[in-house]
PDB file of C-alpha atoms in Angstrom:
ATOM      1  CA  MET A   5      62.191  87.642  31.765  1.00 47.00           C
ATOM      2  CA  LYS A   6      60.382  87.431  28.400  1.00 50.00           C
ATOM      3  CA  LYS A   7      62.853  84.912  26.878  1.00 49.00           C
ATOM      4  CA  PRO A   8      62.046  82.100  29.326  1.00 52.00           C
ATOM      5  CA  LYS A   9      58.384  82.603  28.536  1.00 53.00           C
ATOM      6  CA  ARG A  10      59.083  82.241  24.800  1.00 54.00           C
ATOM      7  CA  ALA A  11      61.119  79.142  25.470  1.00 51.00           C
ATOM      8  CA  THR A  12      58.326  77.701  27.546  1.00 53.00           C
ATOM      9  CA  ALA A  13      55.848  78.537  24.814  1.00 52.00           C
ATOM     10  CA  ALA A  14      58.052  76.815  22.279  1.00 51.00           C
ATOM     11  CA  LYS A  15      58.249  73.729  24.440  1.00 52.00           C
ATOM     12  CA  VAL A  16      54.486  73.686  24.844  1.00 49.00           C
ATOM     13  CA  LYS A  17      54.091  74.042  21.085  1.00 52.00           C
ATOM     14  CA  LYS A  18      56.583  71.271  20.523  1.00 53.00           C
ATOM     15  CA  GLY A  19      54.835  69.139  23.071  1.00 53.00           C
ATOM     16  CA  ARG A  20      51.534  69.658  21.269  1.00 53.00           C
ATOM     17  CA  LYS A  21      53.087  68.602  17.994  1.00 51.00           C
ATOM     18  CA  THR A  22      54.554  65.496  19.618  1.00 50.00           C
ATOM     19  CA  SER A  23      51.248  64.639  21.267  1.00 49.00           C
ATOM     20  CA  GLY A  24      49.415  65.134  17.971  1.00 48.00           C
ATOM     21  CA  SER A  25      51.966  63.071  16.198  1.00 48.00           C
ATOM     22  CA  ARG A  26      51.522  60.259  18.704  1.00 50.00           C
ATOM     23  CA  THR A  27      47.745  60.502  18.413  1.00 48.00           C
ATOM     24  CA  LYS A  28      47.965  60.188  14.639  1.00 50.00           C
ATOM     25  CA  THR A  29      50.196  57.128  14.775  1.00 50.00           C
ATOM     26  CA  THR A  30      47.873  55.225  17.129  1.00 51.00           C
ATOM     27  CA  PRO A  31      45.232  54.514  14.440  1.00 50.00           C
ATOM     28  CA  LYS A  32      48.027  53.391  12.145  1.00 52.00           C
ATOM     29  CA  ARG A  33      49.017  50.681  14.607  1.00 52.00           C
ATOM     30  CA  SER A  34      45.358  49.695  15.025  1.00 51.00           C
ATOM     31  CA  ALA A  35      44.817  49.621  11.285  1.00 48.00           C
ATOM     32  CA  ALA A  36      47.946  47.541  10.857  1.00 50.00           C
ATOM     33  CA  ALA A  37      46.755  45.039  13.485  1.00 51.00           C
ATOM     34  CA  ALA A  38      43.291  44.566  11.907  1.00 49.00           C
ATOM     35  CA  PRO A  39      44.449  42.943   8.644  1.00 52.00           C
ATOM     36  CA  ARG A  40      46.318  40.299  10.660  1.00 56.00           C
ATOM     37  CA  ARG A  41      42.953  38.968  11.929  1.00 54.00           C
ATOM     38  CA  ALA A  42      41.025  39.414   8.647  1.00 65.00           C
ATOM     39  CA  PRO A  43      42.699  36.608   6.612  1.00 70.00           C
ATOM     40  CA  ALA A  44      41.796  34.036   9.274  1.00 69.00           C
ATOM     41  CA  ALA A  45      38.183  35.178   9.270  1.00 71.00           C
ATOM     42  CA  ARG A  46      38.033  35.125   5.500  1.00 74.00           C
ATOM     43  CA  ALA A  47      39.569  31.656   5.422  1.00 74.00           C
ATOM     44  CA  ALA A  48      36.988  30.349   7.887  1.00 75.00           C
ATOM     45  CA  THR A  49      34.158  31.843   5.841  1.00 81.00           C
ATOM     46  CA  SER A  50      35.609  30.427   2.624  1.00 80.00           C
ATOM     47  CA  LYS A  51      35.929  26.991   4.232  1.00 79.00           C
ATOM     48  CA  ASP A  52      32.298  27.027   5.354  1.00 81.00           C
ATOM     49  CA  THR A  53      31.202  28.106   1.878  1.00 86.00           C
ATOM     50  CA  SER A  54      33.215  25.309   0.284  1.00 83.00           C
ATOM     51  CA  LYS A  55      31.676  22.712   2.600  1.00 83.00           C
ATOM     52  CA  ALA A  56      28.188  23.972   1.781  1.00 84.00           C
ATOM     53  CA  THR A  57      28.985  23.840  -1.932  1.00 86.00           C
ATOM     54  CA  ILE A  58      30.304  20.284  -1.626  1.00 86.00           C
ATOM     55  CA  ARG A  59      27.178  19.196   0.256  1.00 83.00           C
ATOM     56  CA  GLY A  60      25.010  20.774  -2.423  1.00 85.00           C
ATOM     57  CA  LEU A  61      26.946  19.088  -5.228  1.00 82.00           C
ATOM     58  CA  ARG A  62      26.767  15.709  -3.487  1.00 84.00           C
ATOM     59  CA  THR A  63      23.008  16.059  -3.108  1.00 85.00           C
ATOM     60  CA  LYS A  64      22.627  16.958  -6.784  1.00 82.00           C
ATOM     61  CA  LEU A  65      24.890  14.047  -7.771  1.00 81.00           C
ATOM     62  CA  THR A  66      22.831  11.602  -5.708  1.00 82.00           C
ATOM     63  CA  GLN A  67      19.636  12.894  -7.277  1.00 81.00           C
ATOM     64  CA  ALA A  68      21.149  12.698 -10.762  1.00 78.00           C
ATOM     65  CA  LEU A  69      22.340   9.107 -10.232  1.00 78.00           C
ATOM     66  CA  ARG A  70      18.927   8.128  -8.916  1.00 76.00           C
ATOM     67  CA  ARG A  71      17.295   9.677 -11.971  1.00 71.00           C
ATOM     68  CA  VAL A  72      19.716   7.887 -14.304  1.00 70.00           C
ATOM     69  CA  ALA A  73      18.874   4.572 -12.623  1.00 65.00           C
ATOM     70  CA  GLU A  74      15.165   5.267 -13.034  1.00 56.00           C
ATOM     71  CA  LEU A  75      15.573   6.114 -16.711  1.00 58.00           C
ATOM     72  CA  GLU A  76      17.694   3.016 -17.303  1.00 60.00           C
ATOM     73  CA  ALA A  77      15.060   0.862 -15.614  1.00 59.00           C
ATOM     74  CA  VAL A  78      12.371   2.377 -17.819  1.00 60.00           C
ATOM     75  CA  ALA A  79      14.507   1.934 -20.925  1.00 84.00           C
ATOM     76  CA  ASP A  80      15.052  -1.758 -20.075  1.00 96.00           C
ATOM     77  CA  THR A  81      11.416  -2.573 -19.210  1.00 97.00           C
ATOM     78  CA  ASP A  82       8.461  -3.349 -21.450  1.00 97.00           C
ATOM     79  CA  PHE A  83       5.852  -0.734 -20.531  1.00 95.00           C
ATOM     80  CA  LEU A  84       2.922  -3.094 -21.207  1.00 97.00           C
ATOM     81  CA  LEU A  85       4.087  -6.297 -19.534  1.00 97.00           C
ATOM     82  CA  ASP A  86       6.462  -4.941 -16.875  1.00 96.00           C
ATOM     83  CA  ILE A  87       9.194  -7.418 -17.809  1.00 97.00           C
ATOM     84  CA  PRO A  88      12.553  -6.761 -19.501  1.00 98.00           C
ATOM     85  CA  ASN A  89      12.285  -5.619 -23.103  1.00 98.00           C
ATOM     86  CA  ARG A  90      14.798  -6.687 -25.761  1.00 97.00           C
ATOM     87  CA  ARG A  91      17.409  -4.200 -24.506  1.00 97.00           C
ATOM     88  CA  GLY A  92      16.975  -5.299 -20.901  1.00 97.00           C
ATOM     89  CA  PHE A  93      16.914  -9.016 -21.700  1.00 98.00           C
ATOM     90  CA  GLU A  94      20.000  -8.844 -23.908  1.00 97.00           C
ATOM     91  CA  ARG A  95      21.825  -7.055 -21.098  1.00 97.00           C
ATOM     92  CA  GLU A  96      20.854  -9.845 -18.663  1.00 97.00           C
ATOM     93  CA  LEU A  97      21.931 -12.446 -21.213  1.00 98.00           C
ATOM     94  CA  GLN A  98      25.332 -10.785 -21.680  1.00 97.00           C
ATOM     95  CA  ARG A  99      25.856 -10.765 -17.913  1.00 97.00           C
ATOM     96  CA  ALA A 100      24.826 -14.408 -17.645  1.00 97.00           C
ATOM     97  CA  VAL A 101      27.197 -15.498 -20.404  1.00 97.00           C
ATOM     98  CA  ALA A 102      30.058 -13.561 -18.789  1.00 97.00           C
ATOM     99  CA  TYR A 103      29.304 -15.288 -15.461  1.00 97.00           C
ATOM    100  CA  MET A 104      29.191 -18.700 -17.123  1.00 97.00           C
ATOM    101  CA  LYS A 105      32.537 -18.128 -18.794  1.00 96.00           C
ATOM    102  CA  ARG A 106      34.143 -17.141 -15.521  1.00 96.00           C
ATOM    103  CA  TYR A 107      32.613 -19.802 -13.266  1.00 96.00           C
ATOM    104  CA  ARG A 108      31.982 -22.606 -15.786  1.00 94.00           C
ATOM    105  CA  ALA A 109      28.238 -22.468 -15.170  1.00 96.00           C
ATOM    106  CA  SER A 110      25.540 -23.508 -17.623  1.00 96.00           C
ATOM    107  CA  GLY A 111      22.001 -22.692 -18.618  1.00 97.00           C
ATOM    108  CA  ALA A 112      19.545 -22.491 -21.474  1.00 98.00           C
ATOM    109  CA  LEU A 113      17.991 -19.833 -23.645  1.00 98.00           C
ATOM    110  CA  ILE A 114      14.442 -20.335 -24.902  1.00 98.00           C
ATOM    111  CA  VAL A 115      12.877 -18.114 -27.552  1.00 98.00           C
ATOM    112  CA  LEU A 116       9.094 -18.407 -27.685  1.00 97.00           C
ATOM    113  CA  ASP A 117       6.783 -17.003 -30.346  1.00 97.00           C
ATOM    114  CA  VAL A 118       3.028 -16.662 -29.855  1.00 96.00           C
ATOM    115  CA  ASP A 119       1.211 -18.487 -32.643  1.00 92.00           C
ATOM    116  CA  ARG A 120      -1.111 -16.325 -34.716  1.00 87.00           C
ATOM    117  CA  LEU A 121      -1.522 -13.369 -32.397  1.00 94.00           C
ATOM    118  CA  LYS A 122      -2.290 -11.247 -35.450  1.00 94.00           C
ATOM    119  CA  PRO A 123      -5.758 -12.824 -36.041  1.00 94.00           C
ATOM    120  CA  ILE A 124      -6.728 -11.892 -32.491  1.00 96.00           C
ATOM    121  CA  ASN A 125      -5.655  -8.299 -33.053  1.00 96.00           C
ATOM    122  CA  ASP A 126      -7.443  -8.187 -36.400  1.00 96.00           C
ATOM    123  CA  SER A 127     -10.654  -9.756 -35.113  1.00 95.00           C
ATOM    124  CA  PHE A 128     -10.973  -8.145 -31.686  1.00 96.00           C
ATOM    125  CA  GLY A 129      -8.567  -5.217 -31.636  1.00 96.00           C
ATOM    126  CA  HIS A 130      -5.189  -4.591 -30.073  1.00 96.00           C
ATOM    127  CA  ALA A 131      -6.664  -4.350 -26.579  1.00 96.00           C
ATOM    128  CA  ALA A 132      -7.560  -8.042 -26.867  1.00 97.00           C
ATOM    129  CA  GLY A 133      -4.074  -8.829 -28.135  1.00 97.00           C
ATOM    130  CA  ASP A 134      -2.580  -6.945 -25.181  1.00 97.00           C
ATOM    131  CA  GLU A 135      -4.689  -9.020 -22.795  1.00 97.00           C
ATOM    132  CA  VAL A 136      -3.345 -12.207 -24.380  1.00 97.00           C
ATOM    133  CA  LEU A 137       0.247 -10.959 -24.078  1.00 98.00           C
ATOM    134  CA  LYS A 138      -0.266 -10.043 -20.419  1.00 98.00           C
ATOM    135  CA  ALA A 139      -1.673 -13.480 -19.649  1.00 98.00           C
ATOM    136  CA  ILE A 140       1.251 -15.165 -21.431  1.00 98.00           C
ATOM    137  CA  ALA A 141       3.828 -13.045 -19.567  1.00 98.00           C
ATOM    138  CA  ALA A 142       2.163 -13.886 -16.243  1.00 98.00           C
ATOM    139  CA  THR A 143       2.059 -17.598 -17.139  1.00 97.00           C
ATOM    140  CA  LEU A 144       5.745 -17.693 -18.068  1.00 98.00           C
ATOM    141  CA  THR A 145       6.730 -15.772 -14.948  1.00 97.00           C
ATOM    142  CA  ARG A 146       4.929 -18.324 -12.773  1.00 96.00           C
ATOM    143  CA  GLN A 147       6.787 -21.170 -14.492  1.00 95.00           C
ATOM    144  CA  ILE A 148      10.323 -19.920 -13.793  1.00 96.00           C
ATOM    145  CA  ARG A 149      12.542 -19.618 -10.727  1.00 96.00           C
ATOM    146  CA  ALA A 150      13.564 -16.357  -9.082  1.00 95.00           C
ATOM    147  CA  SER A 151      17.035 -16.599 -10.655  1.00 96.00           C
ATOM    148  CA  ASP A 152      15.615 -17.010 -14.174  1.00 98.00           C
ATOM    149  CA  VAL A 153      14.607 -14.161 -16.472  1.00 98.00           C
ATOM    150  CA  VAL A 154      11.690 -13.772 -18.861  1.00 98.00           C
ATOM    151  CA  GLY A 155      11.626 -10.898 -21.333  1.00 98.00           C
ATOM    152  CA  ARG A 156       9.774  -9.653 -24.383  1.00 98.00           C
ATOM    153  CA  LEU A 157      11.951  -9.359 -27.471  1.00 98.00           C
ATOM    154  CA  GLY A 158       9.243  -7.508 -29.324  1.00 95.00           C
ATOM    155  CA  GLY A 159       5.770  -8.012 -30.769  1.00 95.00           C
ATOM    156  CA  ASP A 160       4.661 -11.555 -29.934  1.00 96.00           C
ATOM    157  CA  GLU A 161       8.137 -12.951 -29.224  1.00 98.00           C
ATOM    158  CA  PHE A 162       9.392 -13.789 -25.727  1.00 98.00           C
ATOM    159  CA  ALA A 163      12.708 -15.092 -24.408  1.00 98.00           C
ATOM    160  CA  LEU A 164      13.626 -16.962 -21.235  1.00 98.00           C
ATOM    161  CA  LEU A 165      17.023 -17.274 -19.567  1.00 98.00           C
ATOM    162  CA  LEU A 166      17.143 -20.416 -17.411  1.00 98.00           C
ATOM    163  CA  TRP A 167      20.051 -21.412 -15.174  1.00 97.00           C
ATOM    164  CA  ASN A 168      21.595 -24.857 -14.622  1.00 95.00           C
ATOM    165  CA  LEU A 169      19.597 -26.954 -17.078  1.00 94.00           C
ATOM    166  CA  SER A 170      20.752 -29.869 -19.187  1.00 94.00           C
ATOM    167  CA  GLU A 171      19.723 -30.102 -22.838  1.00 95.00           C
ATOM    168  CA  THR A 172      17.033 -32.664 -21.972  1.00 96.00           C
ATOM    169  CA  ASP A 173      15.656 -30.559 -19.148  1.00 97.00           C
ATOM    170  CA  ALA A 174      15.705 -27.400 -21.282  1.00 97.00           C
ATOM    171  CA  LYS A 175      13.724 -29.031 -24.090  1.00 96.00           C
ATOM    172  CA  ALA A 176      11.274 -30.490 -21.592  1.00 97.00           C
ATOM    173  CA  LYS A 177      10.836 -27.032 -20.071  1.00 97.00           C
ATOM    174  CA  ALA A 178      10.154 -25.565 -23.508  1.00 97.00           C
ATOM    175  CA  VAL A 179       7.345 -28.092 -24.014  1.00 97.00           C
ATOM    176  CA  ILE A 180       5.891 -27.138 -20.627  1.00 97.00           C
ATOM    177  CA  PHE A 181       5.861 -23.463 -21.655  1.00 98.00           C
ATOM    178  CA  GLU A 182       4.137 -24.316 -24.929  1.00 97.00           C
ATOM    179  CA  GLN A 183       1.500 -26.393 -23.179  1.00 96.00           C
ATOM    180  CA  ALA A 184       0.835 -23.743 -20.548  1.00 97.00           C
ATOM    181  CA  ILE A 185       0.180 -21.147 -23.259  1.00 97.00           C
ATOM    182  CA  ASP A 186      -1.874 -23.594 -25.359  1.00 94.00           C
ATOM    183  CA  ASP A 187      -4.135 -24.082 -22.335  1.00 95.00           C
ATOM    184  CA  LEU A 188      -4.909 -20.372 -21.963  1.00 96.00           C
ATOM    185  CA  SER A 189      -8.427 -19.420 -22.995  1.00 94.00           C
ATOM    186  CA  PHE A 190      -9.976 -16.009 -23.580  1.00 96.00           C
ATOM    187  CA  THR A 191     -13.436 -14.684 -24.343  1.00 95.00           C
ATOM    188  CA  PHE A 192     -13.806 -11.648 -26.586  1.00 96.00           C
ATOM    189  CA  ARG A 193     -17.196 -10.410 -27.790  1.00 94.00           C
ATOM    190  CA  GLY A 194     -18.824 -13.649 -26.793  1.00 93.00           C
ATOM    191  CA  GLN A 195     -16.277 -15.801 -28.603  1.00 94.00           C
ATOM    192  CA  HIS A 196     -13.809 -18.180 -26.973  1.00 93.00           C
ATOM    193  CA  VAL A 197     -10.260 -17.738 -28.183  1.00 93.00           C
ATOM    194  CA  SER A 198      -7.044 -19.646 -27.502  1.00 92.00           C
ATOM    195  CA  ALA A 199      -3.566 -18.981 -28.847  1.00 90.00           C
ATOM    196  CA  GLY A 200      -0.622 -21.331 -28.853  1.00 92.00           C
ATOM    197  CA  ALA A 201       3.134 -20.810 -28.865  1.00 95.00           C
ATOM    198  CA  SER A 202       6.264 -22.358 -30.393  1.00 97.00           C
ATOM    199  CA  ALA A 203       9.568 -22.517 -28.514  1.00 98.00           C
ATOM    200  CA  GLY A 204      13.185 -22.985 -29.594  1.00 98.00           C
ATOM    201  CA  VAL A 205      16.110 -23.862 -27.321  1.00 98.00           C
ATOM    202  CA  ALA A 206      19.816 -22.959 -27.288  1.00 98.00           C
ATOM    203  CA  LEU A 207      22.186 -24.205 -24.608  1.00 98.00           C
ATOM    204  CA  LEU A 208      24.438 -21.772 -22.726  1.00 98.00           C
ATOM    205  CA  GLY A 209      27.865 -22.444 -21.287  1.00 96.00           C
ATOM    206  CA  ALA A 210      31.424 -21.254 -20.943  1.00 95.00           C
ATOM    207  CA  GLN A 211      31.906 -21.160 -24.729  1.00 95.00           C
ATOM    208  CA  SER A 212      28.633 -19.398 -25.553  1.00 96.00           C
ATOM    209  CA  ASP A 213      28.148 -16.081 -27.282  1.00 97.00           C
ATOM    210  CA  ALA A 214      25.011 -14.111 -26.437  1.00 97.00           C
ATOM    211  CA  VAL A 215      24.259 -12.972 -29.985  1.00 97.00           C
ATOM    212  CA  ARG A 216      24.900 -16.408 -31.437  1.00 98.00           C
ATOM    213  CA  ALA A 217      22.733 -18.056 -28.770  1.00 98.00           C
ATOM    214  CA  LEU A 218      19.800 -15.800 -29.636  1.00 98.00           C
ATOM    215  CA  GLU A 219      20.185 -16.670 -33.311  1.00 98.00           C
ATOM    216  CA  GLU A 220      20.278 -20.398 -32.553  1.00 98.00           C
ATOM    217  CA  ALA A 221      17.219 -20.294 -30.297  1.00 98.00           C
ATOM    218  CA  ASP A 222      15.329 -18.183 -32.829  1.00 97.00           C
ATOM    219  CA  ALA A 223      16.154 -20.605 -35.641  1.00 98.00           C
ATOM    220  CA  ALA A 224      15.075 -23.568 -33.488  1.00 97.00           C
ATOM    221  CA  MET A 225      11.818 -21.761 -32.716  1.00 97.00           C
ATOM    222  CA  TYR A 226      10.979 -21.410 -36.424  1.00 96.00           C
ATOM    223  CA  VAL A 227      11.683 -25.114 -36.949  1.00 95.00           C
ATOM    224  CA  ARG A 228       9.334 -25.911 -34.085  1.00 95.00           C
ATOM    225  CA  LYS A 229       6.688 -23.547 -35.488  1.00 94.00           C
ATOM    226  CA  ALA A 230       6.832 -25.369 -38.822  1.00 92.00           C
ATOM    227  CA  HIS A 231       6.157 -28.657 -37.027  1.00 91.00           C
ATOM    228  CA  ARG A 232       3.127 -27.165 -35.293  1.00 87.00           C
ATOM    229  CA  ARG A 233       1.493 -25.666 -38.352  1.00 81.00           C
ATOM    230  CA  HIS A 234      -1.030 -28.487 -38.561  1.00 67.00           C
ATOM    231  CA  GLU A 235      -2.127 -27.892 -34.955  1.00 63.00           C
ATOM    232  CA  PRO A 236      -5.094 -25.573 -34.216  1.00 55.00           C
ATOM    233  CA  ARG A 237      -3.484 -22.562 -32.548  1.00 52.00           C
ATOM    234  CA  ILE A 238      -6.451 -20.200 -32.479  1.00 54.00           C
ATOM    235  CA  ARG A 239     -10.107 -21.072 -32.279  1.00 55.00           C
ATOM    236  CA  LEU A 240     -12.967 -18.627 -32.768  1.00 54.00           C
ATOM    237  CA  VAL A 241     -16.100 -20.356 -31.528  1.00 47.00           C
ATOM    238  CA  SER A 242     -19.478 -18.663 -31.051  1.00 41.00           C
ATOM    239  CA  SER A 243     -20.755 -18.938 -27.519  1.00 39.00           C
TER     240      SER A 243
END
């Protein structure tokens, strides 16, 4: 009678081992199932992070491009007169010449030098000279069309890019610019002052070169200045 009891006890013991063994394997199946879902979750998180990074980089790129444009505009603009400086004007001239070569267009380049600005600076200071330059820039800007360009090459020298003008019209326009500046009058320290200007013209067309055109207009301006030496270009008269 004792043997069956031992057999039963052995079966119970074996059953406990089997049950324990099954209990231990259950977490293994659960642990094995979890990694199958983890890669998908990590991929989704990584995708969201990448999109956020791309958005951030695009925003920074837009800001950087905007800043570059602002700096280029500043670099191409005369801080005193708010018109293109030499760098900005030469860039516009290069573009114009390229356009003329491609489309067989024409135009004129006028280089204009203010006569005897130095005496005004010496007599009344550079603030007075700046006022004269501002008035000249405003006068020239009023005399041109929206498609034309007026710039300051430096010091008391200006340049104008005019579209679709014949040689006769360009020279006539140069005289108009001279006369408009000759007619300007200023009062500094109770004295009336006027300053003139001399202009030189170079024609632009399909065969033009920007650098060469500037040299030609500049040379023509000095010839014109020599012809005007006998004219009174600055008057200091007591009020």
